[in-house]
mmCIF file of C-alpha atoms in Angstrom:
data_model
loop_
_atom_site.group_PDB
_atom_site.id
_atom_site.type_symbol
_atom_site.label_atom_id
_atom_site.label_comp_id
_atom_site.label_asym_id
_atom_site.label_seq_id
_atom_site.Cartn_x
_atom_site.Cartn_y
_atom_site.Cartn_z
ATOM 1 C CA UNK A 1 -15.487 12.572 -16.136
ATOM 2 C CA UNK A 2 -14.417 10.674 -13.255
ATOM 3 C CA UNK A 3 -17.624 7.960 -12.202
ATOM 4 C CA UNK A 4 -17.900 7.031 -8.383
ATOM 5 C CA UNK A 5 -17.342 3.840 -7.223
ATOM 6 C CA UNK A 6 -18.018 2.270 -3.858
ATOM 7 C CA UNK A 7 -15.828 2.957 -0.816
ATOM 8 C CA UNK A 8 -15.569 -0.721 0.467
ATOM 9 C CA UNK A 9 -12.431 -2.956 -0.587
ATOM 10 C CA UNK A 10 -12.269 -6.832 -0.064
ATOM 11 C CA UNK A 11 -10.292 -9.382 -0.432
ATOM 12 C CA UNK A 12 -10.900 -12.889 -1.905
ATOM 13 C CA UNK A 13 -10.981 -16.471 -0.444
ATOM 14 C CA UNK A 14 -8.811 -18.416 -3.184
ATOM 15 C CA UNK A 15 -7.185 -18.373 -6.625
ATOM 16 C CA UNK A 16 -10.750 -17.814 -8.221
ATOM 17 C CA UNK A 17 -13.897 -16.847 -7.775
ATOM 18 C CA UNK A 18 -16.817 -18.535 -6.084
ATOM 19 C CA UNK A 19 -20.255 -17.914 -7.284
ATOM 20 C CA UNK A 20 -20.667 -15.907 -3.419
ATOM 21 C CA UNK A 21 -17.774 -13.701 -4.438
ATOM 22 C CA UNK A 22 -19.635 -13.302 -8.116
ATOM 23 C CA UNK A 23 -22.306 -11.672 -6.131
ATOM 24 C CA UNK A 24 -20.843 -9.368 -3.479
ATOM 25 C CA UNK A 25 -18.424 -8.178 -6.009
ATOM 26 C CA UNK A 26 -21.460 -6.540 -7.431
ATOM 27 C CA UNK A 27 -22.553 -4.918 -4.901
ATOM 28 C CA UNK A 28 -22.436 -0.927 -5.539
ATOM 29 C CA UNK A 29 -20.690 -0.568 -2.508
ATOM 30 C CA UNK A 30 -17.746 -2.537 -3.569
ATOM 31 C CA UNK A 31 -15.565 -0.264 -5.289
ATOM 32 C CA UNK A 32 -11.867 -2.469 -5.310
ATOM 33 C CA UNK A 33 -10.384 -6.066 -4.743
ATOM 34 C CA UNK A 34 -7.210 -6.083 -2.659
ATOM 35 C CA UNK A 35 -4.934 -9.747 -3.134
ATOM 36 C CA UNK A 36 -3.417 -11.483 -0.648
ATOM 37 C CA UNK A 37 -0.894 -14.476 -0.832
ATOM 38 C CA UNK A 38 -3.473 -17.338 -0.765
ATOM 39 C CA UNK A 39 -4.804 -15.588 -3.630
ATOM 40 C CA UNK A 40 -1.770 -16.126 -5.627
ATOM 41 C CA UNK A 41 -0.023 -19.117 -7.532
ATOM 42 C CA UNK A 42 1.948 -17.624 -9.935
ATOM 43 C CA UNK A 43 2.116 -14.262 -12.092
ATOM 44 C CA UNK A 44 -0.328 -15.928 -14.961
ATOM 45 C CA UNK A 45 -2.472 -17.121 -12.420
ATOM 46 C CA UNK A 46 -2.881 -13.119 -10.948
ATOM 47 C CA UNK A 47 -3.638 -11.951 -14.629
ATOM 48 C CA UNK A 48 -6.310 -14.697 -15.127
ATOM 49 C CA UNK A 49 -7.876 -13.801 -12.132
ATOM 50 C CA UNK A 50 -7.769 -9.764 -12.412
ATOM 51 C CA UNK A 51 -9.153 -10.433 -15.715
ATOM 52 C CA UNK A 52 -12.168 -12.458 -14.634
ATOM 53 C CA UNK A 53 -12.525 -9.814 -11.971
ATOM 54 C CA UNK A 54 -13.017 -7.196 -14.932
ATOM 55 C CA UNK A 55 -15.374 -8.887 -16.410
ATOM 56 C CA UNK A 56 -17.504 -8.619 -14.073
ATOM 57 C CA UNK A 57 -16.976 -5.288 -12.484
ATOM 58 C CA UNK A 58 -14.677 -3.819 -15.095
ATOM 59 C CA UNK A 59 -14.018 -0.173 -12.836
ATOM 60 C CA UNK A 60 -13.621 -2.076 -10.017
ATOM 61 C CA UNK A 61 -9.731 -1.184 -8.562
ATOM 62 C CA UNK A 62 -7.455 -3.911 -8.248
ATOM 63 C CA UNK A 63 -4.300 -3.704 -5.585
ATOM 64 C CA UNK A 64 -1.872 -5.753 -3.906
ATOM 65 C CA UNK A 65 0.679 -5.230 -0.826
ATOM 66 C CA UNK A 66 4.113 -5.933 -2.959
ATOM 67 C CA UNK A 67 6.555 -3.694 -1.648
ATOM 68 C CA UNK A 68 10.008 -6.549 -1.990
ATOM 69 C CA UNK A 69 11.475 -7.805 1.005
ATOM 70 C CA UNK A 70 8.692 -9.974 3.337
ATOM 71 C CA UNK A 71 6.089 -8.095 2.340
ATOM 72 C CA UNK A 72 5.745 -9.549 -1.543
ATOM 73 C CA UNK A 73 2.617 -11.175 -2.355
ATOM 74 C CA UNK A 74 3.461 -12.401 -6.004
ATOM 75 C CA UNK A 75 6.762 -14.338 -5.912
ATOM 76 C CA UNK A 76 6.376 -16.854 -8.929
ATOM 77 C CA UNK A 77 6.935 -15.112 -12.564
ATOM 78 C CA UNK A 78 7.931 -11.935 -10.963
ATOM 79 C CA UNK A 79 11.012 -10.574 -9.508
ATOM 80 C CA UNK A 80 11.920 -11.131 -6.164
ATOM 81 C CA UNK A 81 12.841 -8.157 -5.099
ATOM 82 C CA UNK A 82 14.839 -7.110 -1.899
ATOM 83 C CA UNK A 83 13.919 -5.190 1.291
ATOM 84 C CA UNK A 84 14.082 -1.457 1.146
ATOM 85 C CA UNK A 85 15.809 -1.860 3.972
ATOM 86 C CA UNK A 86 18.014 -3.872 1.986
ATOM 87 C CA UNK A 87 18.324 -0.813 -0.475
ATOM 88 C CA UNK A 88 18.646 1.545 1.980
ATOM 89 C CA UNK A 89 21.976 0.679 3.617
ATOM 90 C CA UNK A 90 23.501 1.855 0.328
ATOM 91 C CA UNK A 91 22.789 5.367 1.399
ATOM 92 C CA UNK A 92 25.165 6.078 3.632
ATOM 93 C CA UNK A 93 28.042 4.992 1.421
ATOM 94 C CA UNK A 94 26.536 6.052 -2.093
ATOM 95 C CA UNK A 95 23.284 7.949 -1.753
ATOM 96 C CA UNK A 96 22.635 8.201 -5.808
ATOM 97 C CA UNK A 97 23.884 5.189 -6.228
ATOM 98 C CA UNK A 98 20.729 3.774 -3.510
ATOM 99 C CA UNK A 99 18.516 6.419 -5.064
ATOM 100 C CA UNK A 100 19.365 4.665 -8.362
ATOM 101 C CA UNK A 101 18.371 1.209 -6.740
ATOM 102 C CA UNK A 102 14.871 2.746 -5.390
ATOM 103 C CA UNK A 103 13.940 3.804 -8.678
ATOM 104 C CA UNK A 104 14.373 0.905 -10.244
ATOM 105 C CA UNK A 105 12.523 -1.136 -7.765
ATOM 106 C CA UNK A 106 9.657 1.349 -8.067
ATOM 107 C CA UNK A 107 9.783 1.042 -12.207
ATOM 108 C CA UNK A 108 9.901 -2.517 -12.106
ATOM 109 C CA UNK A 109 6.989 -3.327 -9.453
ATOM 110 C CA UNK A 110 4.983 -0.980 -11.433
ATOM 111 C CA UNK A 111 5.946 -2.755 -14.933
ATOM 112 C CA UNK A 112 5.228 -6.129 -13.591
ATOM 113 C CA UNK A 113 2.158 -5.081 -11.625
ATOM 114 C CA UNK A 114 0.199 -3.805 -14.626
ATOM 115 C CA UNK A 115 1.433 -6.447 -16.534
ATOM 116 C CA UNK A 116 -0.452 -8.666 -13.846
ATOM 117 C CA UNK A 117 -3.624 -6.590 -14.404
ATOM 118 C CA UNK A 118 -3.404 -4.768 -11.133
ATOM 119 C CA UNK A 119 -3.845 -0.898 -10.355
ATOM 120 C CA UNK A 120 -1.858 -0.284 -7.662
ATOM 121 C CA UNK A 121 0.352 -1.865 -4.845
ATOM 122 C CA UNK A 122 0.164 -0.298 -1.460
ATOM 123 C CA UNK A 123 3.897 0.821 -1.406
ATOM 124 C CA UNK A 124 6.625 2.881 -0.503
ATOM 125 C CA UNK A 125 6.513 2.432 2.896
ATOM 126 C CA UNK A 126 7.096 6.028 4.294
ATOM 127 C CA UNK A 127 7.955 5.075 8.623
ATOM 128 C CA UNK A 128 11.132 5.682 9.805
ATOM 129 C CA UNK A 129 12.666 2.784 11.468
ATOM 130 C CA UNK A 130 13.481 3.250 15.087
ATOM 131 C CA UNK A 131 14.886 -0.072 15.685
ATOM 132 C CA UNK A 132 11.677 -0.781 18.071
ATOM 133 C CA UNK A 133 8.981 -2.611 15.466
ATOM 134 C CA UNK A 134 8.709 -5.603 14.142
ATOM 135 C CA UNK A 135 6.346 -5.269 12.148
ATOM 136 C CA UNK A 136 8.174 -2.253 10.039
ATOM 137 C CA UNK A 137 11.935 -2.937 10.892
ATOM 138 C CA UNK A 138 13.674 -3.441 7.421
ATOM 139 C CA UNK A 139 10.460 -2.486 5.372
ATOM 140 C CA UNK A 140 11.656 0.756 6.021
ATOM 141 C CA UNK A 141 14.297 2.345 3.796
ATOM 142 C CA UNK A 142 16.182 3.892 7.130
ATOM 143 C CA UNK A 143 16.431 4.948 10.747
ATOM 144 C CA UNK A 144 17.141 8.407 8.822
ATOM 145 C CA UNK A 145 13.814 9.977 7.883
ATOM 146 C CA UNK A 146 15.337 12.405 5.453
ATOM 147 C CA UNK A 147 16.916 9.269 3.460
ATOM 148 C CA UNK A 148 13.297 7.805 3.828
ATOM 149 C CA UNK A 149 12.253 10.610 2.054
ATOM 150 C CA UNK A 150 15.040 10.984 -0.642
ATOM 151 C CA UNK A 151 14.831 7.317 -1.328
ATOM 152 C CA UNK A 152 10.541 6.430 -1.151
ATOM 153 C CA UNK A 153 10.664 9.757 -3.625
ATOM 154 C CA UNK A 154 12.596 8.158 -5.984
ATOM 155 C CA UNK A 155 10.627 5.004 -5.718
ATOM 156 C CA UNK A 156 7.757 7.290 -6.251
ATOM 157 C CA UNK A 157 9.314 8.533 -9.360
ATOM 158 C CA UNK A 158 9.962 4.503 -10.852
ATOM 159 C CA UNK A 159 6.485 4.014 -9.973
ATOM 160 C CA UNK A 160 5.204 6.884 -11.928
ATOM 161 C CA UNK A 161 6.935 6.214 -14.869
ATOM 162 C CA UNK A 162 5.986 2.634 -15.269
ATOM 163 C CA UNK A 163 2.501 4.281 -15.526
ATOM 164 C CA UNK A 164 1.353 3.241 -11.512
ATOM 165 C CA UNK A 165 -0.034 5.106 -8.791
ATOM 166 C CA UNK A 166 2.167 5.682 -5.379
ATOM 167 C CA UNK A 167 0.721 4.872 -1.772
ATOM 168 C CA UNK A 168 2.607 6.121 0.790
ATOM 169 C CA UNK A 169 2.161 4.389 4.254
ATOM 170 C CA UNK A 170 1.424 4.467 7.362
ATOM 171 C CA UNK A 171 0.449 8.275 8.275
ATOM 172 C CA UNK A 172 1.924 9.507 10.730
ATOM 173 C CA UNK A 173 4.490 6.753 11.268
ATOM 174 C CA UNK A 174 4.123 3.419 12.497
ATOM 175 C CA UNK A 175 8.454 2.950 13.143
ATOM 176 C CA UNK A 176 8.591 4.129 16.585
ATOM 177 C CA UNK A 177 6.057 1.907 18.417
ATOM 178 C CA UNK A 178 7.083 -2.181 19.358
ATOM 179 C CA UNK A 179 3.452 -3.281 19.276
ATOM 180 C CA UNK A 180 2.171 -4.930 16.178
ATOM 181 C CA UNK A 181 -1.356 -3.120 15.060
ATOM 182 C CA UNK A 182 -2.641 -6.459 13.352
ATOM 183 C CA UNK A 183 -2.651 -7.766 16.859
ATOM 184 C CA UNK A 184 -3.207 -4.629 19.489
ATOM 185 C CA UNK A 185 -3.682 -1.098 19.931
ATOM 186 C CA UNK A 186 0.131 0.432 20.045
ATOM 187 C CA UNK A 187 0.128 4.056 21.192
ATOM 188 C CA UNK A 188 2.805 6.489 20.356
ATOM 189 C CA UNK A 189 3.156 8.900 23.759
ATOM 190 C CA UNK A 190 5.541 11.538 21.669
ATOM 191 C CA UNK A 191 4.868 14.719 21.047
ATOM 192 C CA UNK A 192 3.489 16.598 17.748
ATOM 193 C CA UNK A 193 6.254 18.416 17.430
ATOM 194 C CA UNK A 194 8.801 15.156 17.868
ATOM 195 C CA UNK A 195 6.968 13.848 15.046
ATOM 196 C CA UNK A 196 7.251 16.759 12.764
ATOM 197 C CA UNK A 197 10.783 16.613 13.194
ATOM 198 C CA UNK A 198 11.339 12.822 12.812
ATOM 199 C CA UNK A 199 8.188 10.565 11.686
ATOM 200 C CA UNK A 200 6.088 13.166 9.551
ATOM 201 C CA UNK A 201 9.293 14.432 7.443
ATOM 202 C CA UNK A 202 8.489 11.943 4.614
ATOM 203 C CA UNK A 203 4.471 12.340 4.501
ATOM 204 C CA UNK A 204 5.919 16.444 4.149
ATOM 205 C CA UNK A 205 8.104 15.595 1.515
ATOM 206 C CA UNK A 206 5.894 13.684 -0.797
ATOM 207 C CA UNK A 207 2.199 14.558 -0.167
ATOM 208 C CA UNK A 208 2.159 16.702 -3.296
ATOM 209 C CA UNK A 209 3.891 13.370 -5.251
ATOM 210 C CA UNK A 210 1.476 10.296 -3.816
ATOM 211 C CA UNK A 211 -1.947 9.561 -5.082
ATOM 212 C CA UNK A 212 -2.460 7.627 -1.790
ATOM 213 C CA UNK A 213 -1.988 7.353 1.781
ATOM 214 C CA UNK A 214 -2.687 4.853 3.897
ATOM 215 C CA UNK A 215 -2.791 5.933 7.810
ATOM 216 C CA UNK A 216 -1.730 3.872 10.987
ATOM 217 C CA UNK A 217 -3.591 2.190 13.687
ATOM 218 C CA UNK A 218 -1.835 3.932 15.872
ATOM 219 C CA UNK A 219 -2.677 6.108 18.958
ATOM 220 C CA UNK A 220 -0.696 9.665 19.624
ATOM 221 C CA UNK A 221 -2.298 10.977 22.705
ATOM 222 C CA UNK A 222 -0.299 14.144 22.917
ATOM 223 C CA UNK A 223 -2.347 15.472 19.348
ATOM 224 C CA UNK A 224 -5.664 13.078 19.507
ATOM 225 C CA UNK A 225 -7.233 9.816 21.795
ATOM 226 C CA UNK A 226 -8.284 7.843 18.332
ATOM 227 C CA UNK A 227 -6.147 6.146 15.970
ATOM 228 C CA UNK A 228 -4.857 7.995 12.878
ATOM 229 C CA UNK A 229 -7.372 6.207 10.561
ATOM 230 C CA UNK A 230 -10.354 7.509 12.806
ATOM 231 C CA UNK A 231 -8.956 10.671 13.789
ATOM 232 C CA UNK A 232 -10.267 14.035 11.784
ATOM 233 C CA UNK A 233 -7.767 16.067 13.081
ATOM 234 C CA UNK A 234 -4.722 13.842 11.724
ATOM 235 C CA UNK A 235 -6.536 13.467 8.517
ATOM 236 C CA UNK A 236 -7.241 17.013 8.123
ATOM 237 C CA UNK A 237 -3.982 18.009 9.293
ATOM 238 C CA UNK A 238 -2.614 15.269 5.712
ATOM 239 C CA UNK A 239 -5.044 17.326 3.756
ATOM 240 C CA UNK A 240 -4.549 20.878 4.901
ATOM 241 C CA UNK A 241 -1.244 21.270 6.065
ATOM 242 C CA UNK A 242 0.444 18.676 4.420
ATOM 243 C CA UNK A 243 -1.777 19.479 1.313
ATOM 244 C CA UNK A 244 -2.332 16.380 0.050
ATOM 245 C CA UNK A 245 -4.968 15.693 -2.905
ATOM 246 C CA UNK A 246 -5.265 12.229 -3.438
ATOM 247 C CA UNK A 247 -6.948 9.404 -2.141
ATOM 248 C CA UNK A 248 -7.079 8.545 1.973
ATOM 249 C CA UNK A 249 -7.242 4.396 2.489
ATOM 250 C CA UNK A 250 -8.234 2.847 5.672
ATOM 251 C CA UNK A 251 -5.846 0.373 6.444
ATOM 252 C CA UNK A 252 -7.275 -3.387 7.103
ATOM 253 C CA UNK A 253 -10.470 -2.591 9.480
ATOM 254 C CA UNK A 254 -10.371 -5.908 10.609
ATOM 255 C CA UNK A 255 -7.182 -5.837 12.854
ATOM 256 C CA UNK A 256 -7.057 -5.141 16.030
ATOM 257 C CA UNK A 257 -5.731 -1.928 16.340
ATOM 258 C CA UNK A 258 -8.985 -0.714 14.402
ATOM 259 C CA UNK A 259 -11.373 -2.408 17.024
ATOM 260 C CA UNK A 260 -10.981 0.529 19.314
ATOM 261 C CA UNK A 261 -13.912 2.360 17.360
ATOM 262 C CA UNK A 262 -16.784 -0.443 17.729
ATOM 263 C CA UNK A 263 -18.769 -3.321 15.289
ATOM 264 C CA UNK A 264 -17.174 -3.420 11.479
ATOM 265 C CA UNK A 265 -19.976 -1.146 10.669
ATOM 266 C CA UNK A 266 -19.114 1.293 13.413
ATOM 267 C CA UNK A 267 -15.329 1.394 11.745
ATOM 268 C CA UNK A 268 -16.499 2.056 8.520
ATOM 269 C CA UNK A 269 -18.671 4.770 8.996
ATOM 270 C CA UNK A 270 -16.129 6.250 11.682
ATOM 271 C CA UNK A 271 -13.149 5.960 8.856
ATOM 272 C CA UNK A 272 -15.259 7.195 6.177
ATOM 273 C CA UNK A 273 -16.349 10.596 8.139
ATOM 274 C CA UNK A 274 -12.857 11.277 9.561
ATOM 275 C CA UNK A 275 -12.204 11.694 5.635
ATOM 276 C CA UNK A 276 -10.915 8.235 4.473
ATOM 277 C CA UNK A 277 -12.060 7.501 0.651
ATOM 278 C CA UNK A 278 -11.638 3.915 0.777
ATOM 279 C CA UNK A 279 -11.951 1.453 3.614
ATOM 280 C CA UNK A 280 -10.236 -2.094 3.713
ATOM 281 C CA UNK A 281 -12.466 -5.045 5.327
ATOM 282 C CA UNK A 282 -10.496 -8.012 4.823
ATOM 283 C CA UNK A 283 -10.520 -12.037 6.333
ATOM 284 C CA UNK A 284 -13.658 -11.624 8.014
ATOM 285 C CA UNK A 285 -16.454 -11.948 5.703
ATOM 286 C CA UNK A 286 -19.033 -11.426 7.856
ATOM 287 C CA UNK A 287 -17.621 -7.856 8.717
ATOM 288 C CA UNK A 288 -17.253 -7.329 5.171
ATOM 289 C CA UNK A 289 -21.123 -7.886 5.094
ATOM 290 C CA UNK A 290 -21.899 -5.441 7.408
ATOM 291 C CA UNK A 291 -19.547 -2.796 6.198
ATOM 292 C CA UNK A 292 -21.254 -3.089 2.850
ATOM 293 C CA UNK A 293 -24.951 -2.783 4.610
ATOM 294 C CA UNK A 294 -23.268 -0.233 6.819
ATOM 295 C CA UNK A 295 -22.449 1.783 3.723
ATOM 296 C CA UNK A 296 -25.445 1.615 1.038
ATOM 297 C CA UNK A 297 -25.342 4.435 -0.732
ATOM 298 C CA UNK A 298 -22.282 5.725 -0.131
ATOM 299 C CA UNK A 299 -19.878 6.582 -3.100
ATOM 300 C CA UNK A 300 -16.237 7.702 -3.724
ATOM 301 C CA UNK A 301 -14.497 9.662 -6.170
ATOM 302 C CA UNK A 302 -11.063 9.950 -5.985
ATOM 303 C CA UNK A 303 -10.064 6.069 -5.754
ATOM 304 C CA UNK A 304 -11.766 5.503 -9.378
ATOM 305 C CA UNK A 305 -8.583 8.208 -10.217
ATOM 306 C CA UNK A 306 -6.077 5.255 -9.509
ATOM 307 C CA UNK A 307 -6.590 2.890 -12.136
ATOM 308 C CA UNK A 308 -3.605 2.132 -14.663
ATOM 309 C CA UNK A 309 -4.474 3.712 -17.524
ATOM 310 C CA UNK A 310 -1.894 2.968 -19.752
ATOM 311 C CA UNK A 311 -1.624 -0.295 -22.224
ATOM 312 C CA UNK A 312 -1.027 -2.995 -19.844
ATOM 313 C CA UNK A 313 2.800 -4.709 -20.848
ATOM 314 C CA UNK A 314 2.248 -8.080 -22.009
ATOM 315 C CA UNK A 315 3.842 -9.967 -19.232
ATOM 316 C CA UNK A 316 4.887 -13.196 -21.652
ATOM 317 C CA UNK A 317 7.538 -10.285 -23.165
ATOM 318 C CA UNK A 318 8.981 -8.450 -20.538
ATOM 319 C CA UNK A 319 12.325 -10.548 -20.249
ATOM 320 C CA UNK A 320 12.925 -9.187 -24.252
ATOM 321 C CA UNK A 321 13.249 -5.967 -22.507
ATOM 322 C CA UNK A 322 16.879 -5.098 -21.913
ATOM 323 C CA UNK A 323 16.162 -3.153 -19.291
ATOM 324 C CA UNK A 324 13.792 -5.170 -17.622
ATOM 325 C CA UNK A 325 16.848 -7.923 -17.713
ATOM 326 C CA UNK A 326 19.390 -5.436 -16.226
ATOM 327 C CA UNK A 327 17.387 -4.445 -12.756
ATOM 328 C CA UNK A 328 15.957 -7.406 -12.478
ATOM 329 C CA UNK A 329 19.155 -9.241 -12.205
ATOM 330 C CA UNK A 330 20.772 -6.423 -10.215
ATOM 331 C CA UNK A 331 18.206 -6.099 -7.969
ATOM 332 C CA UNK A 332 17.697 -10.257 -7.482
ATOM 333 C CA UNK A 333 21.951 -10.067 -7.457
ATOM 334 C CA UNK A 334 21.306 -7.707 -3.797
ATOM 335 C CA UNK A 335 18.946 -10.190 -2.458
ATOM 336 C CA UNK A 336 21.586 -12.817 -2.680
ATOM 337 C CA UNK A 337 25.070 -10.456 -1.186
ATOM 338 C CA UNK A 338 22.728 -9.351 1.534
ATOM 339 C CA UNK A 339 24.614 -10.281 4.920
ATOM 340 C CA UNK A 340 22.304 -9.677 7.562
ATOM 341 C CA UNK A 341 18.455 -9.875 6.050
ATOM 342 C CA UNK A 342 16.226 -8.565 8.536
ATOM 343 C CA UNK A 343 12.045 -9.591 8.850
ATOM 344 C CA UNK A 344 9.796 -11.246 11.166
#
C-alpha cells in the first residue's frame, strides 16, 4: 500500500546539503526534491547527492527538468542530448524514422536518470510551437500538434521502458502565447474550442499514457479568469474529460505568472484545492517556509506512485551497453549536423 507523502517540493541551494536543508527536508510536508543546474557538477556528483538525500528521507521523490536541448540540467557524465525540436524536423521527411529518434531519447534520459538516483524528469514537453514563444520555441517537437503527439508518445514509450515515469507539460499549452510565465502573466485570448483543435490534441492523446502533468501559468479568458494551475475547471476538465489518473504538479509557484493568486501560502493552498497533488516552491526560501506552514497536515498520494522502482543501472557501466553506445552517439551525432539550433 501506497504511504502519503507531503505535497510541497523544493529545491536545494548547492551541490550538498546544509545542516538548514537537513532540517526542512524533514519536514512532513516535504514530500520531493526537484534539482536545478547549480545543484549539479557532474553525473557522480547527482548520485552522491540523491543518495545522501535518501538517507535522510528515503520516500522522498527526486526530479529534475532534463528534457535535451537548453533545457538539460545534468550535462557532465551524461549525454547531451538534442532539442526535440531538433528531433522533430525529421518528421516531415521520415516520420518513423523521428519516432525512432524520440524513443530513444526517452529510453536513454530514463536509463541515465535512474542511474543518477532520480525518479523522474519533468519531460516530454507536450505545447505546440506557434512560432510566438520563447520560452517553448524548439522545446517543442513541432508547429504540428498531431506530430507533437505521435512523437512525445513515443518518448513516452522510451521513458517507460527504461523503468521512468512520463510528465507531460504545460496543460493546456503554453506555445501560442510570446510572454514568458517565469517573468509575467501571459494570457491566451483563444477560444476552447481553438484549443481542442490545436493546443489540447496532445494532453488528448496521452492522458491515459502520462503519470504526470504539469499545467501552465497561463490565462484563457474565453474558458476561465485564473491560470491553468489555479483553475478547477481546467483541472477537472484533465481529469474528467481528458481522463487522466495520475499525478497533477504545480509548476514553480514562485514565478510570476503564479503571483496572480496572492502570498506563497495563498498559491499553495489555491493549487492544492483546484486539484494539484504536488506544488513546486522553488528559489525563494522564505516562500518555501510559508508554503510548508501553509500546508501542515496536508498529505498526497499519488506522487509517492512515481518513484523508480526498478534496480537502479549502475551508471560506472552503462557505456558496456551496446545500445547505450549506439543512441548515444547517434543522438550526440544530431546535435553536431544541426544547421539552425534554436533557444533563448
Amino acid at each position: 500500500m501506497t504511504q502519503p507523502i507531503g505535497p510541497v517540493m523544493l529545491d536545494l541551494e548547492g551541490t550538498t546539503l546544509t545542516r538548514e536543508e537537513r532540517e526542512l527536508l524533514q519536514r512532513p510536508e516535504v514530500g520531493g526534491v526537484i534539482l536545478f543546474a547549480r545543484n549539479i557538477v557532474d553525473a557522480a556528483q547527482v548520485r552522491e547527492l540523491c543518495g545522501s538525500i535518501r538517507q535522510l528521507r528515503g520516500d522522498l521523490l527526486l526530479a529534475i527538468d532534463q528534457e535535451g536541448g537548453r533545457v538539460q540540467r545534468l550535462c557532465e557524465g551524461v549525454t547531451r542530448l538534442p532539442s526535440m525540436g531538433r528531433l522533430g524536423r525529421c518528421y516531415v521527411d521520415d516520420p518513423e524514422r523521428a519516432r525512432q529518434f524520440c524513443h530513444d531519447a526517452g529510453w536513454l534520459i530514463g536509463l541515465e536518470m535512474a542511474a543518477c538516483g532520480l525518479d523522474l524528469t519533468f519531460a516530454p514537453v507536450l505545447d505546440v510551437d506557434a512560432g510566438v514563444s520563447s520560452v517553448i520555441g524548439d522545446r517543442s517537437f513541432s508547429r504540428d500538434p498531431r506530430a507533437v503527439a505521435a512523437m512525445a508518445g513515443a518518448f513516452v514509450d522510451g521513458l517507460h521502458e527504461a523503468g521512468m515515469v512520463a510528465v507531460g507539460k504545460h496543460f493546456p499549452g503554453h506555445g501560442g502565447v510570446a510572454a514568458d510565465s517565469h517573468h509575467e502573466l501571459p494570457e491566451d485570448p483563444r477560444s476552447l474550442q481553438a484549443l481542442r483543435e490545436h493546443d489540447l490534441i496532445p494532453f488528448a492523446a496521452l492522458a491515459g499514457r502520462l503519470e504526470g502533468v504539469m499545467p501552465a501559468h497561463v490565462v484563457y479568458p474565453a474558458f476561465d479568469a485564473r491560470p491553468a494551475g489555479f483553475s478547477p475547471s481546467w483541472l477537472g476538465m484533465l481529469r474528467e474529460d481528458l481522463g487522466f489518473k495520475g499525478t497533477i504538479f504545480s509548476d514553480d509557484l514562485s514565478m510570476a505568472g503564479a503571483h496572480v493568486a496572492g502570498g506563497p501560502a495563498e498559491r499553495a493552498r489555491e493549487a492544492l484545492d483546484a486539484g494539484c497533488d504536488m506544488v513546486l516552491v522553488c528559489n525563494d526560501r522564505p516562500a518555501a517556509q510559508a508554503v510548508l506552514d501553509a500546508c501542515a497536515g496536508r498529505t498526497t498520494k499519488r506522487p509517492a506512485r512515481l518513484r523508480y522502482s526498478r534496480a537502479r543501472p549502475d551508471l560506472a557501466s552503462l557505456p558496456a551497453l551496446s545500445r547505450w553506445r549506439r543512441i548515444h552517439a547517434r543522438l550526440e551525432g544530431l546535435i553536431e549536423t544541426d544547421p539552425a539550433p534554436r533557444g533563448g
